[in-house]
Coordinates of C-alpha atoms and ligand atoms in Angstrom, one line a residue:
M404 CA 0.0 0.0 0.0
R405 CA 2.8 2.3 0.9
R406 CA 4.4 2.0 -2.5
S407 CA 1.3 2.7 -4.5
L408 CA 0.3 5.7 -2.4
H409 CA 3.8 7.0 -2.7
I410 CA 3.9 6.6 -6.4
K411 CA 0.6 8.4 -6.8
L412 CA 1.9 11.2 -4.7
V413 CA 5.1 11.5 -6.7
L414 CA 3.1 11.5 -9.9
I415 CA 0.8 14.2 -8.7
M416 CA 3.7 16.4 -7.6
V417 CA 5.6 15.8 -10.9
L418 CA 2.5 16.5 -13.0
L419 CA 1.8 19.6 -11.0
I420 CA 5.3 21.0 -11.3
V421 CA 5.7 20.3 -14.9
S422 CA 2.4 21.7 -15.9
L423 CA 3.0 24.8 -13.7
M424 CA 6.4 25.4 -15.3
V425 CA 5.1 24.8 -18.9
V426 CA 2.3 27.4 -18.4
V427 CA 4.5 29.9 -16.6
G428 CA 7.4 29.4 -19.1
A429 CA 5.2 29.7 -22.2
F430 CA 3.5 32.8 -20.7
L431 CA 6.8 34.5 -19.8
M432 CA 8.5 33.8 -23.1
N433 CA 5.5 34.9 -25.1
S434 CA 5.2 38.1 -23.2
V435 CA 8.9 38.9 -23.6
T436 CA 8.7 38.6 -27.3
G437 CA 5.4 40.5 -27.4
Y438 CA 7.0 43.2 -25.3
Y439 CA 10.0 43.6 -27.6
I440 CA 7.9 43.8 -30.7
D441 CA 5.6 46.4 -29.1
E442 CA 8.5 48.4 -27.8
F443 CA 10.1 48.4 -31.2
Y444 CA 7.1 49.8 -33.0
E445 CA 6.4 52.3 -30.3
Q446 CA 10.0 53.5 -30.6
M447 CA 9.6 53.9 -34.4
L448 CA 6.3 55.7 -34.1
A449 CA 7.8 58.1 -31.5
A450 CA 10.9 58.7 -33.7
F451 CA 9.1 59.4 -36.9
G452 CA 5.9 60.7 -35.5
Q453 CA 4.6 64.2 -34.9
D454 CA 6.6 64.6 -31.6
N455 CA 9.9 64.5 -33.4
V456 CA 9.4 67.1 -36.1
D457 CA 13.1 68.1 -36.1
F458 CA 14.3 64.7 -36.9
V459 CA 12.0 64.2 -39.8
R460 CA 12.7 67.7 -41.1
D461 CA 16.5 67.0 -40.9
L462 CA 16.0 63.9 -42.9
Q463 CA 13.9 65.6 -45.6
T464 CA 15.7 68.9 -45.9
A465 CA 18.6 68.7 -48.4
T466 CA 21.5 71.1 -48.1
E467 CA 22.5 73.2 -51.0
D468 CA 24.5 71.5 -53.6
E469 CA 24.0 68.2 -52.0
E470 CA 25.5 65.4 -53.9
D471 CA 24.9 62.3 -52.0
G472 CA 21.4 62.5 -50.3
A473 CA 21.7 58.9 -49.0
A474 CA 25.0 59.7 -47.1
M475 CA 23.4 62.8 -45.6
I476 CA 20.4 60.8 -44.4
S477 CA 22.7 58.2 -43.0
A478 CA 24.6 60.9 -41.2
V479 CA 21.3 62.2 -39.6
L480 CA 20.3 58.7 -38.7
S481 CA 23.6 58.1 -37.1
L482 CA 23.0 61.2 -34.9
Y483 CA 19.6 59.7 -33.8
K484 CA 20.9 56.2 -33.1
G485 CA 20.0 56.4 -29.4
V486 CA 16.4 57.4 -30.2
L487 CA 16.1 54.6 -32.7
G488 CA 17.7 52.0 -30.5
V489 CA 20.2 51.2 -33.2
D490 CA 23.2 49.3 -31.7
D491 CA 24.9 48.2 -35.0
R492 CA 24.6 44.6 -34.0
N493 CA 21.0 43.4 -33.5
R494 CA 19.4 46.6 -34.8
N495 CA 20.6 48.6 -37.8
Y496 CA 19.4 51.2 -40.2
F497 CA 19.7 51.4 -43.9
V498 CA 19.0 54.0 -46.5
L499 CA 17.3 52.5 -49.6
D500 CA 16.6 53.9 -52.9
G501 CA 12.9 54.9 -52.9
V502 CA 12.3 53.5 -56.4
T503 CA 14.5 50.4 -56.7
G504 CA 14.8 49.4 -53.0
R505 CA 18.6 49.2 -53.4
C506 CA 20.7 49.8 -50.4
L507 CA 22.5 53.1 -50.6
A508 CA 23.9 53.4 -47.1
G509 CA 23.6 52.0 -43.6
S510 CA 24.9 51.7 -40.0
V511 CA 26.6 48.5 -41.2
P512 CA 27.4 47.4 -44.7
A513 CA 24.5 46.0 -46.4
P514 CA 24.3 42.2 -46.4
E515 CA 25.4 40.4 -49.5
G516 CA 22.7 40.5 -52.2
G517 CA 21.3 43.7 -50.6
V518 CA 18.6 44.2 -48.1
A519 CA 15.8 41.7 -48.5
V520 CA 12.6 43.2 -49.7
T521 CA 10.0 42.8 -46.9
A522 CA 6.3 43.6 -46.8
N523 CA 7.1 46.9 -45.1
I524 CA 9.7 47.8 -47.8
S525 CA 7.1 47.0 -50.5
T526 CA 4.7 49.3 -48.7
A527 CA 7.3 52.1 -48.5
L528 CA 8.1 51.7 -52.2
L529 CA 4.5 52.4 -52.9
G530 CA 4.9 55.6 -50.8
S531 CA 3.3 54.7 -47.5
V532 CA 4.9 54.1 -44.1
G533 CA 5.6 50.4 -43.5
L534 CA 5.1 49.6 -39.8
A535 CA 3.3 46.3 -40.0
S536 CA 4.6 43.6 -37.5
S537 CA 4.6 39.9 -38.1
V538 CA 4.6 37.6 -35.2
T539 CA 5.9 34.7 -37.2
A540 CA 8.9 36.5 -38.8
D541 CA 12.2 36.3 -37.0
Y542 CA 12.9 40.0 -37.5
M543 CA 11.2 43.3 -36.9
D544 CA 11.4 46.1 -39.4
A545 CA 10.1 49.6 -40.2
A546 CA 10.3 51.3 -43.6
I547 CA 9.6 55.0 -43.9
P548 CA 9.6 56.8 -47.3
I549 CA 11.5 60.1 -47.3
T550 CA 11.7 62.6 -50.1
R551 CA 14.9 64.7 -50.1
G552 CA 16.2 67.0 -52.7
G553 CA 13.6 65.8 -55.2
R554 CA 14.6 62.2 -54.8
S555 CA 12.8 59.5 -52.8
Y556 CA 14.5 57.3 -50.3
I557 CA 13.4 54.7 -47.8
V558 CA 14.7 54.8 -44.2
Y559 CA 14.7 51.2 -43.2
I560 CA 15.3 50.0 -39.6
L561 CA 15.9 46.2 -39.2
D562 CA 16.0 44.4 -35.8
S563 CA 17.1 40.8 -35.9
R564 CA 15.1 40.0 -32.6
E565 CA 18.4 38.5 -31.4
T566 CA 18.0 40.3 -28.0
A567 CA 14.6 38.9 -27.4
R568 CA 15.7 35.4 -28.6
S569 CA 18.8 35.3 -26.3
L570 CA 16.6 36.5 -23.4
N571 CA 14.2 33.7 -24.1
T572 CA 16.9 31.2 -24.3
E573 CA 18.2 32.4 -21.0
M574 CA 14.8 32.3 -19.5
F575 CA 14.2 28.8 -20.9
S576 CA 17.4 27.4 -19.3
L577 CA 16.4 29.1 -16.0
I578 CA 12.9 27.5 -16.1
M579 CA 14.5 24.1 -16.8
E580 CA 16.8 24.5 -13.8
A581 CA 13.8 25.5 -11.7
L582 CA 11.9 22.5 -13.0
V583 CA 14.7 20.0 -12.1
L584 CA 15.1 21.6 -8.7
G585 CA 11.3 21.5 -8.2
L586 CA 11.2 17.9 -9.2
I587 CA 13.9 16.9 -6.7
I588 CA 12.1 18.9 -3.9
S589 CA 8.7 17.3 -4.8
V590 CA 10.1 13.8 -4.7
L591 CA 11.6 14.5 -1.3
L592 CA 8.4 16.1 -0.1
S593 CA 6.3 13.3 -1.4
F594 CA 8.3 10.9 0.7
L595 CA 7.5 13.0 3.8
L596 CA 3.9 13.3 2.8
A597 CA 3.5 9.7 2.1
K598 CA 4.9 8.9 5.5
T599 CA 2.6 11.2 7.4
M600 CA -0.4 9.8 5.4
V601 CA 0.6 6.2 5.3
D602 CA 1.6 5.7 8.9
P603 CA -1.8 6.5 10.4
I604 CA -3.4 4.4 7.7
Q605 CA -1.2 1.5 8.6
R606 CA -2.0 1.9 12.3
L607 CA -5.7 1.9 11.4
T608 CA -5.3 -1.2 9.3
R609 CA -3.6 -3.0 12.2
G610 CA -6.4 -1.9 14.5
I611 CA -9.0 -3.2 12.1
E612 CA -7.2 -6.5 11.8
E613 CA -7.2 -6.8 15.6
V614 CA -10.9 -6.1 15.7
A615 CA -11.5 -8.5 12.9
E616 CA -9.8 -11.1 15.1
G617 CA -12.2 -10.2 17.9
D618 CA -9.8 -8.2 20.1
F619 CA -11.6 -5.0 21.1
S620 CA -9.3 -4.1 24.0
R621 CA -7.1 -1.6 22.2
K622 CA -8.4 1.9 21.4
L623 CA -6.6 3.5 18.4
E624 CA -4.8 6.7 19.2
V625 CA -6.1 9.8 17.4
T626 CA -3.1 11.8 16.4
S627 CA -4.5 14.4 14.0
G628 CA -7.7 16.3 13.5
D629 CA -7.8 15.7 9.7
E630 CA -9.8 13.2 7.8
I631 CA -7.6 10.3 8.9
G632 CA -8.1 11.4 12.5
Q633 CA -11.8 11.5 12.0
L634 CA -11.7 8.1 10.4
T635 CA -9.8 6.8 13.4
E636 CA -12.3 8.3 15.7
S637 CA -15.2 6.8 13.8
F638 CA -13.4 3.5 13.8
N639 CA -13.0 3.6 17.6
A640 CA -16.7 4.5 18.0
M641 CA -17.6 1.6 15.7
A642 CA -15.4 -0.8 17.6
Q643 CA -16.9 0.3 20.8
Q644 CA -20.5 -0.1 19.5
L645 CA -19.6 -3.5 18.1
E646 CA -18.2 -4.6 21.4
A647 CA -21.3 -3.4 23.2
N648 CA -23.5 -5.1 20.6
I649 CA -21.6 -8.4 20.9
A650 CA -21.8 -8.2 24.7
E651 CA -25.5 -7.5 24.5
L652 CA -25.9 -10.4 22.1
E653 CA -24.0 -12.7 24.5
R654 CA -26.1 -11.5 27.4
A655 CA -29.3 -12.1 25.4
E656 CA -28.0 -15.6 24.5
Q657 CA -27.1 -16.4 28.1
M658 CA -30.5 -15.1 29.2
R659 CA -32.2 -17.3 26.6
K660 CA -30.3 -20.3 27.8
D661 CA -31.0 -19.5 31.5
F662 CA -34.7 -19.0 30.6
V663 CA -35.0 -22.4 28.9
A664 CA -33.2 -24.0 31.8
N665 CA -35.5 -22.2 34.3
V666 CA -38.6 -23.2 32.4
S667 CA -37.6 -26.8 32.3
H668 CA -36.7 -26.7 36.0
E669 CA -39.9 -25.0 37.1
L670 CA -42.0 -27.4 35.2
R671 CA -40.0 -30.5 36.2
T672 CA -40.5 -29.9 40.0
P673 CA -44.3 -30.1 39.9
L674 CA -44.3 -32.9 37.3
T675 CA -42.0 -35.0 39.5
N676 CA -44.3 -34.4 42.4
I677 CA -47.4 -35.3 40.5
K678 CA -45.6 -38.4 39.1
S679 CA -44.4 -39.7 42.5
Y680 CA -47.8 -39.1 44.2
A681 CA -49.7 -40.6 41.3
E682 CA -47.4 -43.7 41.4
T683 CA -47.9 -44.1 45.1
L684 CA -51.7 -43.9 44.6
D685 CA -51.5 -46.3 41.6
G686 CA -49.3 -48.9 43.4
G687 CA -51.3 -49.2 46.6
V688 CA -54.9 -48.3 46.2
G689 CA -56.8 -49.7 49.2
D690 CA -53.6 -49.9 51.2
L691 CA -53.6 -46.2 52.0
P692 CA -55.9 -44.7 54.5
P693 CA -58.6 -42.6 52.6
E694 CA -57.5 -39.3 54.2
M695 CA -53.9 -40.0 52.9
E696 CA -55.3 -40.7 49.4
K697 CA -57.3 -37.4 49.6
K698 CA -54.2 -35.5 50.7
F699 CA -52.1 -37.0 47.8
L700 CA -54.8 -36.1 45.3
G701 CA -54.8 -32.6 46.8
V702 CA -51.1 -32.3 46.2
I703 CA -51.5 -33.5 42.6
L704 CA -54.2 -30.9 42.0
N705 CA -52.2 -28.2 43.6
E706 CA -49.1 -29.0 41.5
S707 CA -51.2 -29.1 38.3
D708 CA -52.5 -25.6 39.2
R709 CA -49.0 -24.4 39.7
M710 CA -48.0 -25.7 36.3
T711 CA -51.1 -24.0 34.7
H712 CA -50.1 -20.8 36.5
I713 CA -46.5 -20.9 35.2
L714 CA -47.7 -21.7 31.7
Q715 CA -50.1 -18.8 31.8
D716 CA -47.4 -16.4 32.9
L717 CA -45.1 -17.6 30.2
L718 CA -47.8 -17.2 27.6
T719 CA -48.4 -13.6 28.8
L720 CA -44.6 -12.9 28.5
S721 CA -44.3 -14.4 25.1
R722 CA -47.2 -12.2 23.9
F723 CA -45.3 -9.2 25.2
D724 CA -42.1 -10.4 23.5
S725 CA -43.7 -10.9 20.2
G726 CA -45.5 -7.6 20.4
R727 CA -48.9 -9.3 20.0
S728 CA -50.1 -7.9 23.3
E729 CA -52.1 -4.7 22.7
L730 CA -53.2 -2.4 25.5
R731 CA -56.9 -1.6 25.7
L732 CA -56.6 2.1 26.6
A733 CA -59.4 3.9 28.3
W734 CA -59.8 6.8 30.8
F735 CA -60.4 5.8 34.4
P736 CA -59.9 7.4 37.8
F737 CA -56.5 6.4 39.1
A738 CA -57.5 6.9 42.8
K739 CA -60.4 4.4 42.3
A740 CA -58.1 1.8 40.9
V741 CA -55.7 2.1 43.9
D742 CA -58.7 2.0 46.3
D743 CA -60.0 -1.2 44.5
T744 CA -56.7 -2.9 44.9
Y745 CA -56.7 -1.9 48.6
Q746 CA -60.1 -3.3 49.1
A747 CA -59.2 -6.5 47.3
I748 CA -56.2 -7.4 49.4
L749 CA -57.6 -6.2 52.7
M750 CA -58.9 -9.6 53.7
D751 CA -55.7 -11.4 52.8
A752 CA -53.7 -8.8 54.7
Q753 CA -55.9 -9.2 57.8
N754 CA -55.4 -13.0 57.6
H755 CA -51.7 -12.3 58.1
A756 CA -52.4 -9.7 60.8
H757 CA -50.9 -6.9 58.7
T758 CA -52.0 -3.3 59.1
V759 CA -52.6 -1.7 55.7
E760 CA -52.7 2.1 55.3
L761 CA -54.0 3.9 52.3
R762 CA -52.7 7.5 51.6
L763 CA -54.3 9.1 48.5
S764 CA -53.4 12.6 47.4
D765 CA -56.3 14.9 46.8
G766 CA -57.5 15.5 43.3
L767 CA -55.8 12.5 41.6
P768 CA -56.7 12.7 37.9
Q769 CA -58.2 10.2 35.4
V770 CA -55.5 8.3 33.5
R771 CA -55.5 6.8 30.1
A772 CA -54.3 3.2 30.4
D773 CA -55.3 -0.4 30.3
R774 CA -57.2 -0.7 33.6
E775 CA -57.1 -4.4 33.8
R776 CA -53.3 -4.6 33.3
V777 CA -52.6 -1.7 35.7
M778 CA -54.7 -3.4 38.3
Q779 CA -52.8 -6.6 37.7
V780 CA -49.5 -4.8 38.4
M781 CA -50.9 -3.1 41.5
M782 CA -52.2 -6.5 42.8
N783 CA -48.9 -8.1 42.1
I784 CA -46.8 -5.6 44.1
V785 CA -49.2 -5.4 47.0
S786 CA -49.5 -9.2 47.3
N787 CA -45.7 -9.4 47.2
A788 CA -45.7 -7.0 50.1
I789 CA -48.1 -9.2 52.0
K790 CA -46.2 -12.4 51.0
Y791 CA -42.7 -11.1 51.9
T792 CA -43.6 -9.5 55.2
P793 CA -43.8 -11.6 58.3
D794 CA -47.2 -11.7 59.9
G795 CA -48.2 -8.6 61.9
G796 CA -46.4 -6.2 59.5
R797 CA -47.3 -2.8 58.2
I798 CA -48.0 -2.0 54.6
V799 CA -48.5 1.5 53.3
L800 CA -50.0 2.3 49.9
S801 CA -49.5 5.9 48.9
A802 CA -50.5 7.5 45.6
G803 CA -49.9 10.9 44.1
Q804 CA -49.2 13.0 41.0
S805 CA -46.0 14.6 39.9
G806 CA -46.0 16.5 36.6
D807 CA -47.8 14.6 33.9
R808 CA -47.4 11.2 35.7
V809 CA -49.3 9.5 38.5
W810 CA -47.5 7.1 40.9
L811 CA -48.2 4.5 43.5
E812 CA -45.7 3.4 46.1
V813 CA -46.1 0.2 48.1
D814 CA -44.0 0.2 51.2
D815 CA -43.7 -2.7 53.7
N816 CA -41.5 -3.5 56.7
G817 CA -40.9 -7.1 55.6
I818 CA -37.8 -9.1 54.7
G819 CA -36.7 -6.7 52.0
I820 CA -34.2 -7.6 49.3
P821 CA -30.4 -8.0 49.9
E822 CA -28.4 -5.3 48.1
S823 CA -26.8 -7.9 45.7
D824 CA -30.2 -9.0 44.5
R825 CA -31.8 -5.6 44.0
G826 CA -30.8 -5.3 40.4
R827 CA -32.1 -8.7 39.4
I828 CA -35.6 -9.0 40.8
F829 CA -37.2 -7.9 37.5
E830 CA -35.5 -10.8 35.7
R831 CA -37.6 -13.7 34.6
F832 CA -37.8 -16.5 37.2
Y833 CA -35.5 -14.6 39.6
R834 CA -36.4 -15.1 43.2
V835 CA -34.4 -14.2 46.3
D836 CA -35.7 -17.2 48.2
K837 CA -36.9 -19.9 45.9
A838 CA -38.5 -22.1 48.6
R839 CA -40.5 -19.2 50.2
S840 CA -41.7 -18.0 46.8
R841 CA -42.7 -21.4 45.7
Q842 CA -44.4 -22.1 48.9
S843 CA -46.7 -19.1 48.4
G844 CA -47.4 -20.1 44.8
G845 CA -45.0 -17.6 43.3
T846 CA -43.5 -18.2 39.9
G847 CA -40.8 -15.5 39.8
L848 CA -42.4 -14.1 36.7
G849 CA -44.8 -11.6 38.4
L850 CA -42.5 -8.6 38.5
S851 CA -41.1 -9.3 35.0
I852 CA -44.7 -9.2 33.7
A853 CA -45.5 -6.1 35.8
Q854 CA -42.5 -4.3 34.4
E855 CA -43.4 -5.2 30.8
I856 CA -46.8 -3.8 31.4
M857 CA -45.4 -0.6 32.8
N858 CA -42.9 -0.2 29.9
Q859 CA -45.7 -0.7 27.4
H860 CA -47.5 2.2 29.0
E861 CA -44.3 4.2 28.8
G862 CA -44.4 4.4 32.6
G863 CA -42.0 2.6 35.0
L864 CA -41.6 0.2 37.9
Y865 CA -38.6 0.8 40.3
L866 CA -37.3 -0.1 43.7
V867 CA -37.1 3.0 45.9
D868 CA -34.0 3.3 48.2
K869 CA -34.9 3.2 51.8
S870 CA -32.9 2.9 55.0
E871 CA -35.5 1.1 57.2
P872 CA -36.0 -2.7 56.8
G873 CA -38.5 -3.8 54.2
L874 CA -39.1 -2.8 50.6
T875 CA -40.6 0.2 48.7
I876 CA -41.6 -0.4 45.2
R877 CA -42.9 2.4 43.0
M878 CA -45.0 2.4 39.8
E879 CA -45.5 5.4 37.5
L880 CA -47.9 6.0 34.7
P881 CA -48.2 8.9 32.2
I882 CA -51.6 10.5 32.6
Q883 CA -52.2 10.8 28.9
G884 CA -51.2 7.2 28.2
P885 CA -48.4 6.0 26.0
R886 CA -47.5 8.4 23.1
K887 CA -46.4 5.6 20.8
E888 CA -49.5 3.9 19.5
N889 CA -49.1 0.4 20.9
G890 CA -52.7 0.1 22.0
H891 CA -56.2 0.9 20.9
E892 CA -59.0 2.7 22.7
G893 CA -60.9 0.0 24.6
Ligands
ADP239 P1 -42.8 -14.3 42.9 O1 -43.8 -14.9 42.1 O2 -41.7 -15.2 43.3 O3 -43.3 -13.4 44.0 P2 -42.1 -11.8 41.6 O4 -41.6 -11.6 40.2 O5 -43.4 -11.1 42.0 O6 -42.1 -13.4 41.8 O7 -40.9 -11.3 42.6 C1 -39.6 -11.7 42.4 C2 -38.9 -11.8 43.7 O8 -38.7 -10.5 44.2 C3 -39.6 -12.6 44.7 O9 -39.3 -14.0 44.6 C4 -38.9 -12.0 46.0 O10 -37.7 -12.7 46.3 C5 -38.7 -10.6 45.6 N1 -39.7 -9.7 46.2 C6 -40.7 -9.1 45.5 N2 -41.4 -8.3 46.3 C7 -40.8 -8.3 47.5 C8 -41.1 -7.6 48.7 N3 -42.1 -6.8 48.9 N4 -40.2 -7.8 49.7 C9 -39.2 -8.7 49.6 N5 -38.9 -9.4 48.4 C10 -39.7 -9.2 47.4

């Protein structure tokens, strides 16, 4: 991976530098040539234009008895060399015959075969000023027709563009040097860049490999705030979420196994009892005293009831689990439901010599809920209070409203729940004291069902912390009923 990323980086850098240099070089060289051409024609215009009347007059005015007009013109031009930029090397002037175009004089001797007739010379031969420039030509020239002493001449300035060319050559070699230097720097830089980019990616790859092998223990270090840093952060978050999900799945799987084991165990106990009592009855009918037979039959009936009870609870839970259990929502007075529960358990409580106190806040509202299910939850927690409080105890039912919820707290001074078990009593089949629960017909499913019912109402069922002995359990209901539509108006 390192190699391919590196090669890509080098390629990008090289392409960038080369294209930059080509564009800059072409632009520079073109503007230098353009500048030289413009400068030349501006100079010519200035020299022969209106501003320089003396010069033109000197060129045109012949002295008396003048013999060689061309030599005189050449002499004048020689005086104005500076104005014309004539350096006798790259730029020269010539005086041509205005009719034949033949070279009569010049700052340097005319080239062999005479001065070549250019477009501008042709224009001047026809009597006009030739100042046209050609980008493609390798020279610049200007041809100005002059009449002196009745004869016509052409002042011809020729620039070989050598200055511009040598400047361009110089610039080209400079650009090439810069290009080579730039390439060397870019290759070095790309090494550095590749390292800063590739290292975190390699770390990330190692981390991903570890996670793929199931090791979530190591958190990847986030070393930068750039995209790779963000990727590392996202990866850490993902690994954490994955770990949590796996833990949750394992917990669910364990719970499922426990549940199956619990169901089997819960059903096996009554079945074993039924079987052994039935076998005893089957083996020795007539041998047993009738009251014993009756007692055995009583046990059998009792155990079958228990099994029915467990199976009913399991069916209820399974309906909750599969979402097939719908609430039948209706408005009813909350205080009345609490009072009904109180009345219903009063007898049972008195049988155990408990005192039961009812404390209802004034003005408790109507609530929108499944009355039958809510009553089932209330009955469950109040009968637990009766069951798990030694005879002669005290049970207090208090109900009130806080915000948009109503609540009921059932407080007893019974055996309570050890700290270590408090978190688990809403689990299915969980009982602190299996023997005591079973004795009183408990299945260990009551509170799980109660909590499911409260959750479905978007309410809650909690243990309340208290310092005195016993247990306080609190249920809460939203007055308006659940917001999510998981019920229908009953
Ligand atoms: P059970 O059918 O066994 O009563 P529940 O689900 O109603 O099952 O309760 C689960 C366990 O919580 C009980 O077995 C008991 O150990 C404990 N528990 C419930 N209510 C009380 C209470 N008021 N005081 C002490 N322990 C309680």
